[in-house]
Short mmCIF file of N, CA and C in Angstrom, two decimals:
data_model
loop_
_atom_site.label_atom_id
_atom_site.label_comp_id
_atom_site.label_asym_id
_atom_site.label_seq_id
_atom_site.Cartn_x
_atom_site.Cartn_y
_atom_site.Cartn_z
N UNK J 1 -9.19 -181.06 14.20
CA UNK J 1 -8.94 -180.87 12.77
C UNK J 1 -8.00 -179.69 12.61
N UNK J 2 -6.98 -179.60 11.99
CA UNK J 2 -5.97 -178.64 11.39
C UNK J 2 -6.05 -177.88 9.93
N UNK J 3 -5.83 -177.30 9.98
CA UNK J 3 -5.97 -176.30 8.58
C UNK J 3 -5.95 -177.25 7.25
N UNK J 4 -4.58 -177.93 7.82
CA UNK J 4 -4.15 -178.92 6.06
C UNK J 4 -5.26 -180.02 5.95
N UNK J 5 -6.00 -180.47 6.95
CA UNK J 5 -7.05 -181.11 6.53
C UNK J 5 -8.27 -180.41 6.37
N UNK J 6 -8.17 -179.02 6.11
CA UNK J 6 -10.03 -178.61 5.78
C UNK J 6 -9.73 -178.63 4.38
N UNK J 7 -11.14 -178.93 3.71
CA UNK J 7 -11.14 -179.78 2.28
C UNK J 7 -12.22 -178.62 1.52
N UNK J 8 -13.44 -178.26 2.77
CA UNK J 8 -14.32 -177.64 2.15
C UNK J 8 -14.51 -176.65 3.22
N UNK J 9 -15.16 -175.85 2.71
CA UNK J 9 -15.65 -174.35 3.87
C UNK J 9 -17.16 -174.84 3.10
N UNK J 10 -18.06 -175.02 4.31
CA UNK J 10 -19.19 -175.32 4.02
C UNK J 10 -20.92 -174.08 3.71
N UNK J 11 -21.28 -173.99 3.28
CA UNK J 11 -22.47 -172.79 3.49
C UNK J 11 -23.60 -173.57 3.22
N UNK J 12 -23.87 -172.99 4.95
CA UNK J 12 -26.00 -173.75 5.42
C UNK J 12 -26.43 -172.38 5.32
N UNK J 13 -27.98 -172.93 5.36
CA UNK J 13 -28.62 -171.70 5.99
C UNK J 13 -29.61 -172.85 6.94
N UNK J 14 -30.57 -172.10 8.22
CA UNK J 14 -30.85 -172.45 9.38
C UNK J 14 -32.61 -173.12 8.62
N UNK J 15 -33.07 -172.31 7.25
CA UNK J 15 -34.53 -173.06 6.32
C UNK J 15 -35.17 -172.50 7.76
N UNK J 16 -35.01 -171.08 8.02
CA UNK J 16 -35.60 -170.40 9.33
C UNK J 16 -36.74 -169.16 8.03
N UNK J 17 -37.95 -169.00 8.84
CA UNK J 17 -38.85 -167.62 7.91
C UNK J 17 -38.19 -166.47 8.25
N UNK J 18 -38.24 -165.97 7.02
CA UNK J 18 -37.73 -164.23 7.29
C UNK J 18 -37.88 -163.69 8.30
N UNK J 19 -38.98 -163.76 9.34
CA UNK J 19 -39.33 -162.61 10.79
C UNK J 19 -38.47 -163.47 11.59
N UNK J 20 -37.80 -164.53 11.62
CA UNK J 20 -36.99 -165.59 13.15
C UNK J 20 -35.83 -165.16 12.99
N UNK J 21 -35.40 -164.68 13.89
CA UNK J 21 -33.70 -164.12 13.93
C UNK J 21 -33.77 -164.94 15.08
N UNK J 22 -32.74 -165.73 14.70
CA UNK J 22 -32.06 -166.89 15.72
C UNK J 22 -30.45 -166.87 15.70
N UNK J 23 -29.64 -167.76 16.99
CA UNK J 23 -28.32 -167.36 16.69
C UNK J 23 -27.92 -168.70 16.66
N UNK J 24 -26.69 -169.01 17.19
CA UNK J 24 -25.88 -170.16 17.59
C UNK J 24 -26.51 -170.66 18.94
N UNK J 25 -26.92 -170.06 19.74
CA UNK J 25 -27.29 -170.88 21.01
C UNK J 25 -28.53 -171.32 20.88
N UNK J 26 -29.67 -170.66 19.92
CA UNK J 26 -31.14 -171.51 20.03
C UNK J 26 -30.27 -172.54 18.72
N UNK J 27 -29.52 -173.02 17.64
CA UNK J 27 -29.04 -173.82 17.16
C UNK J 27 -28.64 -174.83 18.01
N UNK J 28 -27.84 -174.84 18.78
CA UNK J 28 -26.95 -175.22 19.99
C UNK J 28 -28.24 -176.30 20.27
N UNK J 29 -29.32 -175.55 21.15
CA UNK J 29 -30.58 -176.51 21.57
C UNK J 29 -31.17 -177.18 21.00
N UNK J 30 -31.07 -176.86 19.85
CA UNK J 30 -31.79 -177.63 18.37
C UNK J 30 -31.05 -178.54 18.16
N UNK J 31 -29.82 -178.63 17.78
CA UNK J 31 -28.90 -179.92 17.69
C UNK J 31 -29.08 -180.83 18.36
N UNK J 32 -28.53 -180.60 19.86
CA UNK J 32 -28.67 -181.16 21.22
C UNK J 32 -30.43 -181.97 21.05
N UNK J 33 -30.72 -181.76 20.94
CA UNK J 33 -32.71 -182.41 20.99
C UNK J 33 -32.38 -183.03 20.07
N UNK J 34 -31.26 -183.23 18.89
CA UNK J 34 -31.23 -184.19 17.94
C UNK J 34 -30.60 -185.27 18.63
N UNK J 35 -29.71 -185.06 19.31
CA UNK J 35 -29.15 -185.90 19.94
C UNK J 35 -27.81 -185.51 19.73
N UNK J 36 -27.15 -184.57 19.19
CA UNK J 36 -25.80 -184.14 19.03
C UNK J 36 -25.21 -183.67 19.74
N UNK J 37 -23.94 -183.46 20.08
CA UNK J 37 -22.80 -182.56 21.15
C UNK J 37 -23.73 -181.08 21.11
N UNK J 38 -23.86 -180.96 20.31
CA UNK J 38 -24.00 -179.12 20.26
C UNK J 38 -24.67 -178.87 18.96
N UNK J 39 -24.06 -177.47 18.84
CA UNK J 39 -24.61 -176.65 17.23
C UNK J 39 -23.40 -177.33 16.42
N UNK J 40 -23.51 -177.82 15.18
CA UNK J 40 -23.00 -178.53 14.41
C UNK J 40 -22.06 -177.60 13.58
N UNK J 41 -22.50 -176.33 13.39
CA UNK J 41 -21.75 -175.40 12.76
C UNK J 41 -20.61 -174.73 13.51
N UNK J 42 -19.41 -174.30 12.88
CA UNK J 42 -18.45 -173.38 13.44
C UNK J 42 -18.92 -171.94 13.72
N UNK J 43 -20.17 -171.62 12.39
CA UNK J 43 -20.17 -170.21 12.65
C UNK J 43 -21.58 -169.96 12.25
N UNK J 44 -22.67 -169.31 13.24
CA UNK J 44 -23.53 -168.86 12.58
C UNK J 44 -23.74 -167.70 12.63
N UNK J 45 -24.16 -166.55 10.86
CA UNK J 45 -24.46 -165.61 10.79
C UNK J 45 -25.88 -165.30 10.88
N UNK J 46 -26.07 -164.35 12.36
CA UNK J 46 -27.52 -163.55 12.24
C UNK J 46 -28.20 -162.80 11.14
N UNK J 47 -29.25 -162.32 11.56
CA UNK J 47 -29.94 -161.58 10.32
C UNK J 47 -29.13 -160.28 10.52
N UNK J 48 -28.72 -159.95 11.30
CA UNK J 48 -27.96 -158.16 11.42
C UNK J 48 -26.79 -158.42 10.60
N UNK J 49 -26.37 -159.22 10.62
CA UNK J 49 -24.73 -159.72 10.20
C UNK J 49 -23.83 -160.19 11.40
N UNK J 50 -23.93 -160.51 12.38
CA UNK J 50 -23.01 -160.63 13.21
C UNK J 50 -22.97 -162.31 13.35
N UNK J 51 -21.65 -162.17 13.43
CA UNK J 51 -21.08 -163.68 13.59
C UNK J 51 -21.05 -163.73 14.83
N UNK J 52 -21.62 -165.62 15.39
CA UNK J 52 -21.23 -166.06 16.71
C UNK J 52 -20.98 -167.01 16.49
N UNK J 53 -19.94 -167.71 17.08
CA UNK J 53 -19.36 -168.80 17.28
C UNK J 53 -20.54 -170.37 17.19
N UNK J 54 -19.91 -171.49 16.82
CA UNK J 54 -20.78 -172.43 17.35
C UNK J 54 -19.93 -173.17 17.77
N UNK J 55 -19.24 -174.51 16.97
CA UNK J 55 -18.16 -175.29 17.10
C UNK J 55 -16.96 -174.83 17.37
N UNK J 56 -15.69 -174.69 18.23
CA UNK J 56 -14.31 -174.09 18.63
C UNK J 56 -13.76 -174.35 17.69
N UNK J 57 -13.21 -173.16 17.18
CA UNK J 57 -11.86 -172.72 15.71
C UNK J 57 -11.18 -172.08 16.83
N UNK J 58 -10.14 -172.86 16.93
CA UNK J 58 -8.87 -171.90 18.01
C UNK J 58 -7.65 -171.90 16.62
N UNK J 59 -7.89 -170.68 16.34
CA UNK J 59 -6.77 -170.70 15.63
C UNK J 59 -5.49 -170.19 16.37
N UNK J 60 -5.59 -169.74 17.62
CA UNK J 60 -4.03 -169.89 18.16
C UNK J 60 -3.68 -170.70 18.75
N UNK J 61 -4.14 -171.84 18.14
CA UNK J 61 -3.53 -173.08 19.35
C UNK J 61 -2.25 -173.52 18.47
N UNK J 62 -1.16 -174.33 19.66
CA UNK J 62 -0.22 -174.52 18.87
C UNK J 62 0.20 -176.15 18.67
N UNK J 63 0.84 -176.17 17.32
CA UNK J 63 1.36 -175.79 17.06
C UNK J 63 0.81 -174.89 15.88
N UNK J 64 -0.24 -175.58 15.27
CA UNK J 64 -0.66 -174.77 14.37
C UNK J 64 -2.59 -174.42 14.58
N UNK J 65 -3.89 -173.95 14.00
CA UNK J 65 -4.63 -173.35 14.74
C UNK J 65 -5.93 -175.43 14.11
N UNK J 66 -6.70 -175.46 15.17
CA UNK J 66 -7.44 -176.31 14.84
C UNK J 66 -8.52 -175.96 15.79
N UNK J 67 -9.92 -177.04 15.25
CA UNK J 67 -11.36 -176.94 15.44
C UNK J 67 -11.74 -178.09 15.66
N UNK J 68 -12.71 -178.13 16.45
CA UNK J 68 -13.62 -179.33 16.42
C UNK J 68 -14.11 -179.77 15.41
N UNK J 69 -14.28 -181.30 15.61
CA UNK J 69 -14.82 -181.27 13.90
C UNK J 69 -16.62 -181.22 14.05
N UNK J 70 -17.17 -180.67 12.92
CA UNK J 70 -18.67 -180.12 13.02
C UNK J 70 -19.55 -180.87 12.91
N UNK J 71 -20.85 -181.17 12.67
CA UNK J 71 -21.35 -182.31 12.53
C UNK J 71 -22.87 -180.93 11.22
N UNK J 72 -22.39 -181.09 9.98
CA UNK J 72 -23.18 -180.36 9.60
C UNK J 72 -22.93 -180.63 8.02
N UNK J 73 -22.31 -182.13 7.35
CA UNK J 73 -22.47 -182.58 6.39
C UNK J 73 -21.80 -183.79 6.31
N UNK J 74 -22.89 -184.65 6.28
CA UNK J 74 -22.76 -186.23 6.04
C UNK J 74 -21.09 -186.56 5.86
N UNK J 75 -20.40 -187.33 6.35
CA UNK J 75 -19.25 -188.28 5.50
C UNK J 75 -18.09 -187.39 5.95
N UNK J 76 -18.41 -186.08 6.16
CA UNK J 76 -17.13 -185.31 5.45
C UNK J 76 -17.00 -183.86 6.18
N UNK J 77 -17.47 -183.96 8.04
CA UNK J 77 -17.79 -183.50 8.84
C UNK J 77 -16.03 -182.96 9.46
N UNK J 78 -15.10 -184.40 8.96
CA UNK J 78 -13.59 -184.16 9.65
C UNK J 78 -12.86 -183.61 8.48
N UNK J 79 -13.72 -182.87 7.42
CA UNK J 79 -12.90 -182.65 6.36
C UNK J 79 -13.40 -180.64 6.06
N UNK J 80 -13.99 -180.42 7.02
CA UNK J 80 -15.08 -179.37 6.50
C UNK J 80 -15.66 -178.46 7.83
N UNK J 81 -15.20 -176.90 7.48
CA UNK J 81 -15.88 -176.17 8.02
C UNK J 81 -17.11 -176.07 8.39
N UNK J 82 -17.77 -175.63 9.33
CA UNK J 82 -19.15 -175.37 8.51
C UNK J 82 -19.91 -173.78 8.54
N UNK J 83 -20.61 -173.06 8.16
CA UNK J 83 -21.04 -171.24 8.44
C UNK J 83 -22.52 -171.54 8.42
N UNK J 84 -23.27 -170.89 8.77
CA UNK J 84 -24.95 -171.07 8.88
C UNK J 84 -25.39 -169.61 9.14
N UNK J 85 -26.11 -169.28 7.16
CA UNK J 85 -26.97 -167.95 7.40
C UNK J 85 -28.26 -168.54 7.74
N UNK J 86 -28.51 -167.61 8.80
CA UNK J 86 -29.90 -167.88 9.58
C UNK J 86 -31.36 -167.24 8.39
N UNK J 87 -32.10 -168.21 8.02
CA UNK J 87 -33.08 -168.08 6.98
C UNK J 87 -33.03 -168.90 5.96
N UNK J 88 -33.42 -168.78 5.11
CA UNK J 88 -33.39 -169.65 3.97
C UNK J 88 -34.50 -170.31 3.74
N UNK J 89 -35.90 -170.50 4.54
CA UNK J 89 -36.85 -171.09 4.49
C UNK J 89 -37.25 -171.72 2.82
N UNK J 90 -37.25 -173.33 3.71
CA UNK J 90 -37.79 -173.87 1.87
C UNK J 90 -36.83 -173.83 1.07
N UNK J 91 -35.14 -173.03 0.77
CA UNK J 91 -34.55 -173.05 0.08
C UNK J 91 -34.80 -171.91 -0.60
N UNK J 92 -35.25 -170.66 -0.07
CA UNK J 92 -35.35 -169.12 -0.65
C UNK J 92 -34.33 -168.75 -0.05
N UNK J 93 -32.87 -168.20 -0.72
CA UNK J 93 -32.28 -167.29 -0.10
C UNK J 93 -32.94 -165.78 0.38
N UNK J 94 -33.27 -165.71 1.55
CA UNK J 94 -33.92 -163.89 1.85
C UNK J 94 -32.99 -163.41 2.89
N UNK J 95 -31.67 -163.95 2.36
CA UNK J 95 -30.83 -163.36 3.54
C UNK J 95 -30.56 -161.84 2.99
N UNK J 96 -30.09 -160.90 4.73
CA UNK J 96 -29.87 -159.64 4.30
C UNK J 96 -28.61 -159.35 3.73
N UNK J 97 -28.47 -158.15 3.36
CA UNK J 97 -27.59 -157.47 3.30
C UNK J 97 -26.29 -157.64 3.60
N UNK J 98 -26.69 -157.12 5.27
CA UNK J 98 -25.53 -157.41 6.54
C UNK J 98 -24.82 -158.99 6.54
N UNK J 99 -25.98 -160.09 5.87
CA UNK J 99 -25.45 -161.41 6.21
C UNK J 99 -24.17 -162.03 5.15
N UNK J 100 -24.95 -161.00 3.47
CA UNK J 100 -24.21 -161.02 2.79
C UNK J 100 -22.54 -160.51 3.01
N UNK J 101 -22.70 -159.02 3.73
CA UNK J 101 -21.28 -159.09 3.65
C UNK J 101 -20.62 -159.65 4.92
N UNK J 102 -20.76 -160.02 5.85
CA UNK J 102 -20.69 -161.27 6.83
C UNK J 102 -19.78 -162.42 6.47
N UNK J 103 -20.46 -163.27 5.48
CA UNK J 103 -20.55 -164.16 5.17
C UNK J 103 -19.30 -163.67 4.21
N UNK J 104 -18.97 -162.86 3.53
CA UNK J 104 -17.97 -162.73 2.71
C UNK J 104 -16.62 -162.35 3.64
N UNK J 105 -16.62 -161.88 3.99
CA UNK J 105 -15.49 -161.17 5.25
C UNK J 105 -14.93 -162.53 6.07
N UNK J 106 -15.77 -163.53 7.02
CA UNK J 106 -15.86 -164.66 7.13
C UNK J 106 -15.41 -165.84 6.35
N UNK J 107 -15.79 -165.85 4.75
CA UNK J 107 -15.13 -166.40 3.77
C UNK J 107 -13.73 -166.01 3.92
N UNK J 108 -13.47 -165.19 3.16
CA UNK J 108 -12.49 -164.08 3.36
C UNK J 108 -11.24 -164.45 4.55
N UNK J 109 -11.31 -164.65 5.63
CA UNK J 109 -10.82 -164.99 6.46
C UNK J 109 -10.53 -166.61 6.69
N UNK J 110 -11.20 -167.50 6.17
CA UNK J 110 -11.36 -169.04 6.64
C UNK J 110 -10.32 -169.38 5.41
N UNK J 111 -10.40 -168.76 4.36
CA UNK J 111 -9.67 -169.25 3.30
C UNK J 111 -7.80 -168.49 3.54
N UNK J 112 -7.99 -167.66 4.24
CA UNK J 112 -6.00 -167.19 4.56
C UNK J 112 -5.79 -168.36 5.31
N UNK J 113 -6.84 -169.24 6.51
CA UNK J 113 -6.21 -170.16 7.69
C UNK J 113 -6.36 -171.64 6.67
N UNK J 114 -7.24 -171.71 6.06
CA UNK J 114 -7.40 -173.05 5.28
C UNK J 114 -7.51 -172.69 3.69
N UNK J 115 -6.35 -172.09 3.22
CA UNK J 115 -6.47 -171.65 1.21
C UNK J 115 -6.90 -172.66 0.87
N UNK J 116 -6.23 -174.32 0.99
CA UNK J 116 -6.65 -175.25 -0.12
C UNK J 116 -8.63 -175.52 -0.17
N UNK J 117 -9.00 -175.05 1.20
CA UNK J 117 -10.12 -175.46 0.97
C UNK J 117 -11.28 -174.54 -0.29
N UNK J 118 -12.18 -176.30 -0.45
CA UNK J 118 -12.98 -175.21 -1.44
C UNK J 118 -14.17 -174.81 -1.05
N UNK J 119 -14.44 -173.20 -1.41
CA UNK J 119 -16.16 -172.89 -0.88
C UNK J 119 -16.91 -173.24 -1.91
N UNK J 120 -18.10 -174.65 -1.22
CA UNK J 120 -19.25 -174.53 -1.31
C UNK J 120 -20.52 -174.73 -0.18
N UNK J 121 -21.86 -175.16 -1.26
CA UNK J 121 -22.94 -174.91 -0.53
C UNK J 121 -23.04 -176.72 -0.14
N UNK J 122 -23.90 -176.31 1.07
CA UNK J 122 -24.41 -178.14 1.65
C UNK J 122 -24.76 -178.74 0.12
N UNK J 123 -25.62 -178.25 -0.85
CA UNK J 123 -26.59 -178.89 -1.70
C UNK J 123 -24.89 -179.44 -2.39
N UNK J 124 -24.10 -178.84 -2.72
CA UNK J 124 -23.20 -179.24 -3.30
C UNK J 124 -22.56 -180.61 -2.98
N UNK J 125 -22.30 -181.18 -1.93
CA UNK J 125 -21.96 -182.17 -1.56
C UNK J 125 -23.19 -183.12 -0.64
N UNK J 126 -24.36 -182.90 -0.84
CA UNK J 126 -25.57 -183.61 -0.27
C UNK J 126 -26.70 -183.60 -1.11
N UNK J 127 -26.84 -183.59 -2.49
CA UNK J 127 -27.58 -183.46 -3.73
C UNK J 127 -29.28 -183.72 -2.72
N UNK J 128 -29.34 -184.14 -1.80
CA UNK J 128 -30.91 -184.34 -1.41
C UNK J 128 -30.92 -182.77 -0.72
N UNK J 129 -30.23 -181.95 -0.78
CA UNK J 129 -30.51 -180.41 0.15
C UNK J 129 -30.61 -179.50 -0.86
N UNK J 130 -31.69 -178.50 -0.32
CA UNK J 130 -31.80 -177.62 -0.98
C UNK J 130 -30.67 -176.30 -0.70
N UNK J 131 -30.21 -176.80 0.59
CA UNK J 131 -29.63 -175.77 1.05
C UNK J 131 -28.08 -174.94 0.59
N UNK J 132 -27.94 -174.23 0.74
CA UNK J 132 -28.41 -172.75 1.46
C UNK J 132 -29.20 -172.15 0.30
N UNK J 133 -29.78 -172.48 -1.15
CA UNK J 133 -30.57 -172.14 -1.86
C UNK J 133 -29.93 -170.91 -2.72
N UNK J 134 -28.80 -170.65 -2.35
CA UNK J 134 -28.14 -170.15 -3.92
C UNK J 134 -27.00 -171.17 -4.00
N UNK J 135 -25.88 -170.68 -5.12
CA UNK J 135 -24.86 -171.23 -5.89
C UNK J 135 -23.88 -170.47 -4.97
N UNK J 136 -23.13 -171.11 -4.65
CA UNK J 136 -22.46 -170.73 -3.53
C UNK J 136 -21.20 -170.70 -4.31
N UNK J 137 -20.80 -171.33 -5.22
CA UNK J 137 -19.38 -171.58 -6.02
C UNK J 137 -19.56 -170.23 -6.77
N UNK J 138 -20.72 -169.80 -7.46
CA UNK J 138 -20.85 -168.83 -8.03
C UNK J 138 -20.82 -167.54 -7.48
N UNK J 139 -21.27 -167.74 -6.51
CA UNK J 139 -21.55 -166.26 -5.12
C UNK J 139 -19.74 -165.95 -5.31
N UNK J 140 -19.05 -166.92 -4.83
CA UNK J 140 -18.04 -166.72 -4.09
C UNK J 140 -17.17 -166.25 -5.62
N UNK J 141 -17.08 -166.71 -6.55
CA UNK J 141 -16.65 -166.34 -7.60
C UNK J 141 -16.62 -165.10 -8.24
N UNK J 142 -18.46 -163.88 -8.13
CA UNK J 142 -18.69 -163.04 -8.20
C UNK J 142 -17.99 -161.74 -7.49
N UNK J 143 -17.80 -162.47 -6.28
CA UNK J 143 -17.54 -161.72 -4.81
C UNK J 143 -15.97 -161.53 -4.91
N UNK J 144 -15.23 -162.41 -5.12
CA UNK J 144 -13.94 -162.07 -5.21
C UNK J 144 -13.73 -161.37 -6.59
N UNK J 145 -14.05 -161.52 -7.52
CA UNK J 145 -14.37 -160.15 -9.08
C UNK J 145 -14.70 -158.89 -8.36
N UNK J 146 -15.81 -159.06 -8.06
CA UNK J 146 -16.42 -157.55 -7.70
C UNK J 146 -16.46 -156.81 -6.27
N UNK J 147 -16.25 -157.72 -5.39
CA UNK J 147 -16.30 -157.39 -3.85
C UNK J 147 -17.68 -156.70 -3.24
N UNK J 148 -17.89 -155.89 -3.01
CA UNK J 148 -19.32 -155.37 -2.61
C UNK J 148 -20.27 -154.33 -3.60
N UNK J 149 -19.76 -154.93 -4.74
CA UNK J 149 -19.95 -153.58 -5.74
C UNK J 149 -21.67 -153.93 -5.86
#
């Protein structure tokens, strides 16, 4: 997948309890037992804030930068990023701090390599998910107004 085809920048969360700090590689195993290639996401953010990789975003490949495509929303997997804050249990956002500004910086960055795409949440394009359990159109709306204020 190439930049001019990402459509959406996607936001999961892992529906993990507040005390489980998990990363991309116990994801990775979790997928895999589904029966999938791997972790379905490009990027998952820990509870500290730190991003690790899941799915390959080579953005220096040439001619221009591309990714695997993810397997982390129905239909529209070759059209779509995907990010995964770890938590969310039930559809409670109790993500931290650190994930918050993570997740923005991350935004922040996916949108200079893919502008046309738009950020939202899974629930947004999968009406049966609760997930990631806020308004993600709204988050991102706030966030570029106010930044970390």
């Amino acid at each position: 997948m190439d930049a001019s085809k990402v459509a959406y920048i996607v936001i999961h969360c892992a529906d993990t309890p507040p005390e489980m700090d998990i990363g991309a590689v116990e994801i990775d195993r979790w997928h895999k037992a589904n029966g999938w290639d791997g972790c379905g996401y490009h990027f998952v953010i820990r509870r500290n804030g730190v991003i690790e990789s899941g799915r390959p975003l080579d953005i220096n490949a040439a001619p221009g930068w591309q990714s695997a495509i993810g397997a982390h929303v129905a239909g529209l997997n070759s059209q779509a990023l995907g990010v995964c804050l770890v938590g969310g249990k039930g559809g409670t956002p109790d993500f931290r701090v650190q994930q918050w500004e993570s997740l923005a910086h991350l935004v922040e960055t996916l949108t200079r390599i893919a502008p046309a795409a738009e950020i939202v949440g899974h629930r947004d394009l999968d009406k049966g998910k609760l997930c990631p359990g806020f308004d993600v159109r709204t988050w991102w709306a706030d966030w570029r107004q106010h930044g970390a204020d």
